Amino acid sequence: MKEINHLTPRQIVQELDKYIIGQRDAKRNVAIALRNRIRRMMVKSDLQKDIVPNNILMIGSTGVGKTEIARRLAKVAHAPFTKVEASKFTEVGYVGRDVESMVRDLVEQSINLVKESKNEEVKEKAAENVEDILLDILIPPVKTAGFSTARTSSSNGEFDPDKASEQELNEKTRERFRDKLRNGELEDRKVEINVKQSNSMGVGMIGNGMMDDASIAGLQDMLSGMMPKKSKKRKVTIEEARKILMEEETSKLVDFDEVKEEAIFLAENNGIIFIDEVDKIAKSGKNGSGPDVSREGVQRDLLPIVEGSAVNTKYGMVHTDHVLFIAAGAFHVSKPSDLIPELQGRFPIRVELDSLTQEDFVRILREPKNALTKQYQALFEAEEVYLEYTDDSIEEIARIAFKINEEVENIGARRLHTVMSHLLNDFLFDVPDTIQANAKIMITKEMVLERLSSLIQNRDLSQYIL
Ligand SMILES: Nc1ncnc2c1ncn2[C@@H]1O[C@H](COP(=O)(O)OP(=O)(O)OP(=O)(O)O)[C@@H](O)[C@H]1O
Ligand SMILES: [Mg+2]
C-alpha cells in the first residue's frame, strides 16, 4: 500500500472528468494539490518535512459538485477520505465539540483500505488453508497409523506395504474430495466447524461523559482482548463454512500491527479530510452575539488540526501536518473573509465553482459514468425492462430542472434527481406487475412534458413535490 498513485495532474483531471461536468478550475486545483503530495514524498532533503499541503477552499452554491469532486479525488488517489459538516460542531447540545473525531474517522477509513489490500494479498494462501481445513473435516486425517508411521518406516529402511497403501489410499480420497470441493459439488453438504465468537462488551456506561471516543474504543478492545475467546461448534454448509473460515484464516495471515502502522502512514501522508459547510461557522456578518461565539469557537478548535497536530486514536498517534484539508461552502451570507484570519490562512487556495447551466444539466444527465439516466436504466434492467431516452427528452428534463431551480430554489444538479424520480415513479411502481420482463420503455419529450408540465405551471405544487 505504500506505493502512491502516480497520476499526473492531467490524468487526475481526466479521471474526474468521467464523473463531474465542468468545474475546470476546481478540478485543476485539487489535481495539483494531490500531485504536490506525491512530489513532496519524492523530495529527499529536510525540506520534505516543511512542505505542507496547500489546503483548498471550494466556494460554490449547493449542488454544483463540491462534495462530488472531493469524494472522487479520494477514490482516484486511493486515499483515505472522510467528510464532516463543520456546522455539526455548533449544534445545540453538542458538548465537547470533538473535532478530533474527524481524524479518528480518517484513520478508520485508512485501516479499511489497508486491510482490504492486505486481505487481497493473502487471499490465495488463505483459500488454500481453508481448503485443507475443509478436507480435514470431511476426511479426518488418520492419526495412529497412517501418515507418521508410514513416513518414518521408510527412513528406517523398513517397508510396510500395508501402511504405504493405506496412506496412498488416503491421499487419493483426499485428492478426490479436493476436486469435488473445487468443482463446487459439495457446497450444500453440512459440516461442523468451530466458530470463534467475538464478545463485544458494552463499556458505554462507564465511558459515558468521562472519556473521549478513542479511550472508550481502546478500552473496549482491551476488554474483549482479555476475555477468553469462546468458540462454539456450528453445523453449516460447506459454502458458509468456507466464508467463515476464510475470514479467520485471512485475519491469521494478516499482521494487524503492520496494518495499523501502514494505515497511520497512509492517513498522515495521503489522507483527505473534507470539511463541508464552513460558511456556516463563519461570522454571519450581522452583529449577532450568541451563535457567533460558538462558531468562532469551532474555528478555533479546527485550527490546530488543520495546522498540524498529533491526535490520539485507538491505533496510535496521528499527525495531521500533511493531511490534505478541503473545505467547502456556499458563502451566500458570509464570505471567506468572515472566517478568523488564522483559519483563512490555512486554506490558501480558493476555487470558485461555477453555477451549472442548462447545457451542463444535459451533459450531467448523459455523460458521467454514473449518470442518473444510466442509474435508472440499470434499475429497470435488473428486472429486464429496457429504458431508453430520446435526445430531446433529456433536453426537456434539463430545461425543466433548470427552470424549477430558477423559480423555486436553486439546488443545483440535485434538482435532476427530484425531476427524474418524479418522471419515472409510475414506471418504477408498475414494474414488474403490469410492465413485465422484456418490455421497452421509451422516454420521449412529449412524455416528459405530459408528466411534469402540471408541476412546472403550478409553482406551489412544485415547491412540495419537486
Ligand atoms: N458538475 C457536476 N457534474 C456531475 N454531477 C454533478 C455536478 N454537480 C453536482 N452533481 C450531482 O449533484 C449531486 C450533488 O452534488 P454535490 O454533493 O457535489 O453538491 P455540493 O456542491 O457538495 O452541494 P452542497 O453545498 O449542498 O453540499 C451529486 O450527486 C452529483 O452527482
Ligand atoms: Mg456537499
Coordinates of C-alpha atoms and ligand atoms in Angstrom, one line a residue:
M1 CA 0.0 0.0 0.0
K2 CA 2.9 2.3 0.4
E3 CA 3.2 2.8 -3.3
I4 CA 1.4 6.0 -4.0
N5 CA -0.6 6.7 -7.0
H6 CA 1.5 8.3 -9.7
L7 CA -1.2 10.0 -11.7
T8 CA -0.1 13.3 -13.2
P9 CA -2.4 16.4 -12.7
R10 CA -3.7 15.9 -16.2
Q11 CA -4.5 12.3 -15.7
I12 CA -6.2 13.2 -12.4
V13 CA -8.4 15.8 -14.1
Q14 CA -9.2 13.2 -16.8
E15 CA -10.4 10.8 -14.2
L16 CA -12.5 13.4 -12.5
D17 CA -14.0 14.3 -15.9
K18 CA -15.5 10.9 -16.1
Y19 CA -17.8 11.9 -13.3
I20 CA -18.0 15.6 -13.0
I21 CA -19.1 18.0 -15.7
G22 CA -17.4 21.4 -15.9
Q23 CA -15.7 22.9 -12.8
R24 CA -12.4 23.0 -14.6
D25 CA -10.8 25.3 -12.0
A26 CA -11.7 23.2 -9.1
K27 CA -10.5 20.0 -10.8
R28 CA -7.2 21.5 -11.7
N29 CA -6.5 22.8 -8.3
V30 CA -7.3 19.5 -6.5
A31 CA -5.2 17.7 -9.0
I32 CA -2.3 20.0 -8.3
A33 CA -2.7 19.5 -4.6
L34 CA -2.8 15.8 -5.0
R35 CA 0.3 15.7 -7.2
N36 CA 2.1 18.0 -4.8
R37 CA 1.9 15.4 -2.1
I38 CA 3.5 12.9 -4.4
R39 CA 6.1 15.4 -5.2
R40 CA 6.7 16.0 -1.5
M41 CA 7.3 12.4 -0.9
M42 CA 10.0 12.4 -3.5
V43 CA 11.8 15.4 -2.0
K44 CA 15.0 14.0 -0.5
S45 CA 16.2 16.9 1.6
D46 CA 15.0 18.1 5.0
L47 CA 12.7 20.4 3.1
Q48 CA 10.3 17.4 2.8
K49 CA 9.0 18.0 6.3
D50 CA 8.4 21.6 5.8
I51 CA 6.4 21.3 2.7
V52 CA 2.8 21.3 3.8
P53 CA -0.2 20.8 1.7
N54 CA -1.9 23.8 0.2
N55 CA -5.4 23.3 1.6
I56 CA -8.2 24.2 -0.6
L57 CA -11.4 26.2 0.0
M58 CA -14.1 25.5 -2.5
I59 CA -16.7 28.1 -2.9
G60 CA -19.9 27.4 -4.8
S61 CA -23.6 27.1 -4.2
T62 CA -25.4 24.0 -3.3
G63 CA -25.4 21.0 -5.7
V64 CA -22.7 22.1 -8.1
G65 CA -20.3 19.3 -7.4
K66 CA -18.1 20.3 -4.4
T67 CA -18.5 17.2 -2.4
E68 CA -18.5 15.0 -5.5
I69 CA -15.1 16.4 -6.6
A70 CA -13.6 15.7 -3.2
R71 CA -15.0 12.2 -3.0
R72 CA -13.9 11.3 -6.5
L73 CA -10.5 12.7 -5.9
A74 CA -10.1 10.4 -2.9
K75 CA -11.1 7.4 -5.0
V76 CA -8.7 8.3 -7.8
A77 CA -5.9 8.7 -5.3
H78 CA -6.9 5.6 -3.3
A79 CA -6.7 7.9 -0.4
P80 CA -8.4 7.6 2.9
F81 CA -11.2 10.1 2.9
T82 CA -13.6 11.5 5.4
K83 CA -16.2 14.2 5.3
V84 CA -17.6 16.2 8.1
E85 CA -20.0 19.1 8.3
A86 CA -18.5 21.9 10.2
S87 CA -21.9 23.1 11.3
K88 CA -22.4 19.9 13.2
F89 CA -19.9 21.2 15.8
T90 CA -22.0 24.2 16.6
E91 CA -25.2 22.3 17.2
V92 CA -27.0 23.0 20.4
G93 CA -26.4 20.3 22.9
Y94 CA -23.3 19.2 21.1
V95 CA -20.9 19.4 24.0
G96 CA -17.2 19.0 23.8
R97 CA -17.1 19.7 20.1
D98 CA -15.0 16.7 19.5
V99 CA -13.3 18.0 16.3
E100 CA -10.6 15.4 16.6
S101 CA -13.2 12.8 15.7
M102 CA -12.6 13.6 12.1
V103 CA -9.1 12.4 12.3
R104 CA -10.2 9.2 14.0
D105 CA -12.7 8.7 11.2
L106 CA -9.9 9.2 8.7
V107 CA -7.7 6.5 10.3
E108 CA -10.7 4.2 10.4
Q109 CA -11.0 4.6 6.7
S110 CA -7.4 4.1 6.3
I111 CA -7.4 0.9 8.3
N112 CA -10.2 -0.4 6.0
L113 CA -8.2 0.5 2.9
V114 CA -5.0 -1.2 4.1
K115 CA -6.9 -4.2 5.4
E116 CA -8.6 -4.6 2.1
S117 CA -5.4 -4.6 0.1
K118 CA -3.7 -6.9 2.6
N119 CA -6.6 -9.3 2.5
E120 CA -6.3 -9.3 -1.2
E121 CA -2.6 -10.2 -1.0
V122 CA -3.2 -13.2 1.2
K123 CA -6.4 -14.3 -0.5
E124 CA -4.9 -17.2 -2.3
K125 CA -2.9 -18.5 0.6
A126 CA -6.0 -18.2 2.8
A127 CA -8.1 -20.1 0.3
E128 CA -5.5 -22.9 0.3
N129 CA -5.6 -23.2 4.0
V130 CA -9.3 -23.2 4.1
E131 CA -9.4 -26.0 1.6
D132 CA -7.1 -28.0 3.7
I133 CA -9.2 -27.4 6.8
L134 CA -12.3 -28.4 5.0
L135 CA -10.7 -31.6 3.7
D136 CA -9.6 -32.4 7.3
I137 CA -13.1 -32.0 8.4
L138 CA -14.5 -34.1 5.5
I139 CA -11.9 -36.9 5.8
P140 CA -10.3 -36.7 9.2
P141 CA -6.6 -37.5 8.9
V142 CA -5.7 -40.9 10.2
K143 CA -3.8 -40.3 13.4
T144 CA -2.5 -43.5 14.8
A145 CA -1.0 -45.5 12.0
G146 CA -1.3 -43.9 8.6
F147 CA 0.9 -40.9 7.9
S148 CA 3.5 -40.7 10.6
T149 CA 4.4 -44.3 10.7
A150 CA 4.4 -44.7 7.0
R151 CA 6.9 -41.9 6.7
T152 CA 9.3 -43.0 9.5
S153 CA 9.2 -46.5 8.3
S154 CA 10.8 -45.6 5.0
S155 CA 13.5 -43.6 6.8
N156 CA 14.2 -46.7 8.9
G157 CA 14.7 -48.6 5.8
E158 CA 11.9 -50.9 6.6
F159 CA 9.0 -51.0 4.3
D160 CA 5.5 -51.8 5.3
P161 CA 3.4 -52.3 2.2
D162 CA 0.1 -52.2 4.2
K163 CA 0.7 -48.9 5.7
A164 CA 2.0 -47.4 2.5
S165 CA -1.0 -48.4 0.6
E166 CA -3.2 -47.1 3.3
Q167 CA -1.6 -43.7 3.1
E168 CA -1.8 -43.8 -0.7
L169 CA -5.5 -44.6 -0.5
N170 CA -5.9 -41.8 2.0
E171 CA -4.2 -39.3 -0.3
K172 CA -6.3 -40.4 -3.2
T173 CA -9.5 -39.9 -1.4
R174 CA -8.2 -36.5 -0.3
E175 CA -7.5 -35.5 -3.8
R176 CA -10.8 -36.8 -5.0
F177 CA -12.5 -34.7 -2.4
R178 CA -10.3 -31.7 -3.3
D179 CA -11.6 -31.9 -6.8
K180 CA -15.2 -32.1 -5.7
L181 CA -14.6 -29.1 -3.4
R182 CA -13.2 -27.1 -6.3
N183 CA -16.0 -28.1 -8.6
G184 CA -18.5 -26.9 -6.1
E185 CA -20.1 -30.3 -5.8
L186 CA -20.1 -30.3 -2.0
E187 CA -21.4 -26.8 -1.4
D188 CA -24.6 -27.9 0.3
R189 CA -23.1 -30.6 2.4
K190 CA -23.2 -29.9 6.1
V191 CA -20.1 -29.8 8.2
E192 CA -19.3 -29.0 11.8
I193 CA -16.9 -26.2 12.4
N194 CA -15.6 -24.2 15.4
V195 CA -16.7 -20.7 15.2
K196 CA -14.9 -18.1 17.3
Q197 CA -17.3 -15.8 19.0
S198 CA -16.3 -12.2 19.4
N199 CA -17.6 -10.9 22.6
S200 CA -18.3 -7.2 22.4
M201 CA -18.5 -5.8 25.8
G202 CA -20.5 -2.7 26.4
V203 CA -18.5 -0.2 28.3
G204 CA -20.7 2.6 27.3
M205 CA -22.0 3.1 30.8
I206 CA -18.6 3.7 32.4
G207 CA -17.4 5.6 29.4
N208 CA -20.2 8.0 29.1
G209 CA -19.1 11.5 29.5
M210 CA -15.9 10.6 31.2
M211 CA -13.8 9.6 28.3
D212 CA -13.5 10.5 24.7
D213 CA -14.3 8.1 21.9
A214 CA -10.8 7.0 21.4
S215 CA -10.4 5.8 25.0
I216 CA -13.7 4.1 25.0
A217 CA -12.9 2.3 21.9
G218 CA -9.5 1.4 23.2
L219 CA -10.9 0.1 26.4
Q220 CA -13.5 -1.9 24.5
D221 CA -10.8 -3.5 22.5
M222 CA -8.7 -4.2 25.6
L223 CA -11.6 -5.8 27.4
S224 CA -12.6 -8.0 24.6
G225 CA -8.9 -9.0 24.1
M226 CA -8.8 -10.0 27.8
M227 CA -11.9 -12.1 27.6
P228 CA -11.1 -15.6 26.5
K229 CA -12.5 -16.1 23.0
K230 CA -15.3 -18.6 23.2
S231 CA -15.7 -20.9 20.3
K232 CA -18.8 -22.7 19.5
K233 CA -19.4 -25.7 17.3
R234 CA -21.8 -24.9 14.5
K235 CA -23.2 -27.1 11.7
V236 CA -23.1 -25.2 8.5
T237 CA -23.0 -25.9 4.8
I238 CA -19.6 -26.0 3.1
E239 CA -20.4 -22.8 1.4
E240 CA -21.0 -21.0 4.7
A241 CA -18.1 -22.7 6.3
R242 CA -15.8 -21.5 3.6
K243 CA -16.8 -17.9 4.2
I244 CA -16.4 -18.2 8.0
L245 CA -13.1 -20.0 7.7
M246 CA -11.9 -17.6 5.0
E247 CA -12.3 -14.7 7.4
E248 CA -10.5 -16.4 10.2
E249 CA -7.6 -17.6 8.0
T250 CA -7.3 -14.2 6.4
S251 CA -7.0 -12.5 9.8
K252 CA -4.4 -15.0 10.8
L253 CA -2.3 -14.3 7.8
V254 CA -2.6 -10.5 8.1
D255 CA -0.5 -9.0 10.7
F256 CA -2.6 -6.3 12.4
D257 CA 0.3 -4.4 13.8
E258 CA 1.5 -4.0 10.2
V259 CA -1.9 -2.9 9.1
K260 CA -2.0 -0.3 11.9
E261 CA 1.4 1.1 11.0
E262 CA 0.7 1.3 7.3
A263 CA -2.8 2.8 7.9
I264 CA -1.4 5.5 10.1
F265 CA 1.3 6.3 7.5
L266 CA -1.3 6.4 4.8
A267 CA -3.7 8.6 6.7
E268 CA -0.9 11.0 7.6
N269 CA 0.6 11.3 4.1
N270 CA -2.3 10.6 1.8
G271 CA -5.4 11.4 3.8
I272 CA -8.0 13.8 2.7
I273 CA -10.4 15.5 5.1
F274 CA -13.3 17.3 3.6
I275 CA -14.9 19.9 5.8
D276 CA -18.3 20.9 4.4
E277 CA -20.4 23.9 5.3
V278 CA -17.5 26.0 6.6
D279 CA -19.5 29.1 5.7
K280 CA -21.9 28.1 8.5
I281 CA -19.2 28.6 11.1
A282 CA -18.1 32.0 9.7
K283 CA -19.4 35.1 11.3
S284 CA -22.7 35.9 9.8
G285 CA -21.9 39.5 9.1
K286 CA -24.7 40.7 11.3
N287 CA -23.8 41.6 14.8
G288 CA -25.5 38.7 16.5
S289 CA -23.7 37.6 19.6
G290 CA -24.8 34.2 20.8
P291 CA -24.2 31.8 17.9
D292 CA -21.2 33.6 16.6
V293 CA -19.3 32.9 19.8
S294 CA -19.8 29.2 19.3
R295 CA -19.0 29.4 15.6
E296 CA -15.8 31.1 16.2
G297 CA -15.1 28.6 18.9
V298 CA -15.4 25.8 16.3
Q299 CA -13.0 27.6 14.0
R300 CA -10.5 27.8 16.9
D301 CA -11.0 24.2 17.6
L302 CA -10.4 23.3 13.9
L303 CA -7.2 25.4 13.7
P304 CA -4.7 23.1 15.4
I305 CA -6.0 20.1 13.5
V306 CA -5.7 21.9 10.1
E307 CA -2.4 23.4 11.1
G308 CA -1.0 20.1 12.1
S309 CA -1.1 18.4 15.5
A310 CA -1.0 14.9 16.9
V311 CA -4.3 13.3 17.6
N312 CA -4.7 10.2 19.7
T313 CA -6.6 7.4 18.1
K314 CA -7.1 3.9 19.1
Y315 CA -4.5 2.8 16.6
G316 CA -1.9 5.3 17.8
M317 CA -0.9 8.9 17.3
V318 CA -1.8 10.5 14.0
H319 CA -0.1 13.7 12.9
T320 CA -2.2 15.9 10.7
D321 CA 0.6 18.1 9.3
H322 CA 0.4 16.5 5.8
V323 CA -3.3 15.6 5.7
L324 CA -5.0 17.5 2.8
F325 CA -7.9 19.5 4.0
I326 CA -10.6 20.6 1.6
A327 CA -13.1 23.0 2.9
A328 CA -16.3 23.9 1.1
G329 CA -19.2 26.2 1.5
A330 CA -21.7 28.2 -0.4
F331 CA -20.8 31.5 1.2
H332 CA -24.0 33.2 0.3
V333 CA -24.5 35.0 3.5
S334 CA -21.0 35.1 4.9
K335 CA -17.7 35.5 3.0
P336 CA -14.4 33.6 3.3
S337 CA -13.1 36.8 4.9
D338 CA -15.5 36.3 7.7
L339 CA -13.6 33.3 8.9
I340 CA -11.0 34.0 11.5
P341 CA -7.7 35.1 9.8
E342 CA -5.7 32.2 11.1
L343 CA -8.1 29.8 9.5
Q344 CA -8.3 31.7 6.3
G345 CA -4.5 31.4 6.1
R346 CA -4.7 27.7 6.3
F347 CA -6.7 27.5 3.1
P348 CA -4.6 29.4 0.7
I349 CA -6.1 28.0 -2.4
R350 CA -9.6 29.4 -3.2
V351 CA -11.5 27.9 -6.1
E352 CA -14.9 29.1 -7.1
L353 CA -17.2 26.6 -8.6
D354 CA -19.4 27.7 -11.5
S355 CA -23.2 27.6 -11.3
L356 CA -24.5 24.9 -13.6
T357 CA -26.1 25.9 -16.8
Q358 CA -28.9 24.2 -18.6
E359 CA -26.4 22.7 -21.0
D360 CA -24.4 21.4 -18.1
F361 CA -27.6 19.7 -16.9
V362 CA -27.9 18.0 -20.2
R363 CA -24.4 16.7 -20.0
I364 CA -24.8 15.7 -16.4
L365 CA -27.8 13.6 -17.3
R366 CA -25.9 12.0 -20.1
E367 CA -22.2 11.8 -19.7
P368 CA -20.9 10.8 -16.3
K369 CA -20.1 7.1 -15.8
N370 CA -22.7 7.1 -13.1
A371 CA -25.2 9.4 -14.8
L372 CA -28.7 9.4 -13.4
T373 CA -30.2 8.2 -16.7
K374 CA -27.8 5.3 -16.6
Q375 CA -28.6 4.5 -13.0
Y376 CA -32.3 4.3 -13.7
Q377 CA -31.6 2.2 -16.8
A378 CA -29.7 -0.2 -14.6
L379 CA -32.5 -0.3 -12.0
F380 CA -35.0 -1.3 -14.7
E381 CA -32.7 -3.6 -16.4
A382 CA -32.4 -5.6 -13.1
E383 CA -36.0 -6.6 -13.9
E384 CA -35.3 -7.0 -17.6
V385 CA -37.1 -3.9 -18.6
Y386 CA -35.3 -1.7 -21.1
L387 CA -35.4 2.0 -20.6
E388 CA -34.4 4.4 -23.4
Y389 CA -34.5 8.2 -23.7
T390 CA -34.8 10.2 -26.8
D391 CA -32.3 13.1 -27.1
D392 CA -35.0 15.7 -26.8
S393 CA -36.4 14.1 -23.7
I394 CA -33.2 14.6 -21.9
E395 CA -33.0 18.2 -23.1
E396 CA -36.5 18.7 -21.8
I397 CA -35.7 17.2 -18.4
A398 CA -32.7 19.5 -18.2
R399 CA -34.8 22.5 -19.2
I400 CA -37.5 21.7 -16.6
A401 CA -35.0 21.2 -13.8
F402 CA -33.3 24.4 -14.7
K403 CA -36.5 26.3 -14.7
I404 CA -37.6 25.0 -11.3
N405 CA -34.2 25.9 -9.9
E406 CA -34.7 29.4 -11.2
E407 CA -38.2 29.8 -10.0
V408 CA -38.3 27.9 -6.7
E409 CA -34.9 27.4 -5.3
N410 CA -31.6 26.7 -6.8
I411 CA -30.4 23.3 -5.6
G412 CA -28.1 22.7 -8.5
A413 CA -27.8 19.3 -10.0
R414 CA -29.7 17.8 -7.1
R415 CA -32.8 19.1 -8.9
L416 CA -32.2 16.5 -11.6
H417 CA -32.7 13.8 -9.0
T418 CA -36.1 15.0 -8.0
V419 CA -37.3 15.6 -11.5
M420 CA -36.1 12.2 -12.7
S421 CA -37.7 10.3 -9.9
H422 CA -40.9 12.1 -10.4
L423 CA -40.8 11.4 -14.1
L424 CA -40.2 7.7 -13.6
N425 CA -42.1 7.0 -10.5
D426 CA -45.1 5.4 -12.1
F427 CA -42.9 3.1 -14.2
L428 CA -41.0 2.1 -11.1
F429 CA -44.3 1.3 -9.5
D430 CA -45.6 -0.7 -12.4
V431 CA -42.6 -3.0 -12.9
P432 CA -43.0 -5.9 -12.7
D433 CA -46.7 -6.1 -12.1
T434 CA -48.1 -4.5 -15.3
I435 CA -44.9 -3.9 -17.1
Q436 CA -43.1 -7.2 -17.4
A437 CA -39.8 -8.5 -18.4
N438 CA -38.6 -7.7 -21.8
A439 CA -40.7 -4.6 -22.0
K440 CA -39.2 -1.5 -23.5
I441 CA -40.0 2.0 -22.2
M442 CA -39.2 4.9 -24.4
I443 CA -39.0 8.3 -22.7
T444 CA -39.9 11.0 -25.1
K445 CA -40.1 14.7 -24.9
E446 CA -43.9 14.5 -25.0
M447 CA -44.0 12.1 -22.1
V448 CA -41.7 14.4 -20.1
L449 CA -43.9 17.4 -20.7
E450 CA -47.1 15.4 -20.0
R451 CA -45.8 14.1 -16.7
L452 CA -44.2 17.2 -15.5
S453 CA -46.0 20.2 -17.0
S454 CA -48.7 20.4 -14.4
L455 CA -45.9 20.8 -11.8
I456 CA -44.0 23.5 -13.5
Q457 CA -47.1 25.5 -14.1
N458 CA -48.1 25.3 -10.6
R459 CA -45.4 26.8 -8.5
D460 CA -46.9 26.0 -5.2
L461 CA -47.2 22.4 -6.1
S462 CA -43.6 22.1 -7.4
Q463 CA -42.3 23.5 -4.2
Y464 CA -43.6 20.5 -2.4
I465 CA -43.1 17.8 -4.9
L466 CA -40.0 18.6 -6.9
Ligands
LIG1 N1 -20.6 19.3 -12.1 C1 -21.3 18.1 -11.8 N2 -21.2 17.1 -12.7 C2 -21.9 16.0 -12.5 N3 -22.7 15.8 -11.4 C3 -22.9 16.8 -10.6 C4 -22.2 18.0 -10.7 N4 -22.5 18.8 -9.7 C5 -23.4 18.1 -9.0 N5 -23.6 16.9 -9.5 C6 -24.5 15.9 -8.9 O1 -25.3 16.5 -8.0 C7 -25.3 15.9 -6.7 C8 -24.9 16.9 -5.6 O2 -23.6 17.3 -5.8 P1 -22.6 17.6 -4.6 O3 -22.9 16.7 -3.5 O4 -21.3 17.6 -5.1 O5 -23.1 19.1 -4.2 P2 -22.3 20.1 -3.3 O6 -21.7 21.1 -4.2 O7 -21.4 19.4 -2.4 O8 -23.5 20.8 -2.6 P3 -23.7 21.2 -1.0 O9 -23.2 22.6 -0.9 O10 -25.2 21.2 -0.9 O11 -23.0 20.2 -0.2 C9 -24.3 14.8 -6.8 O12 -25.0 13.6 -6.6 C10 -23.7 14.8 -8.2 O13 -24.0 13.6 -8.8
MG2 MG -21.6 19.0 -0.4

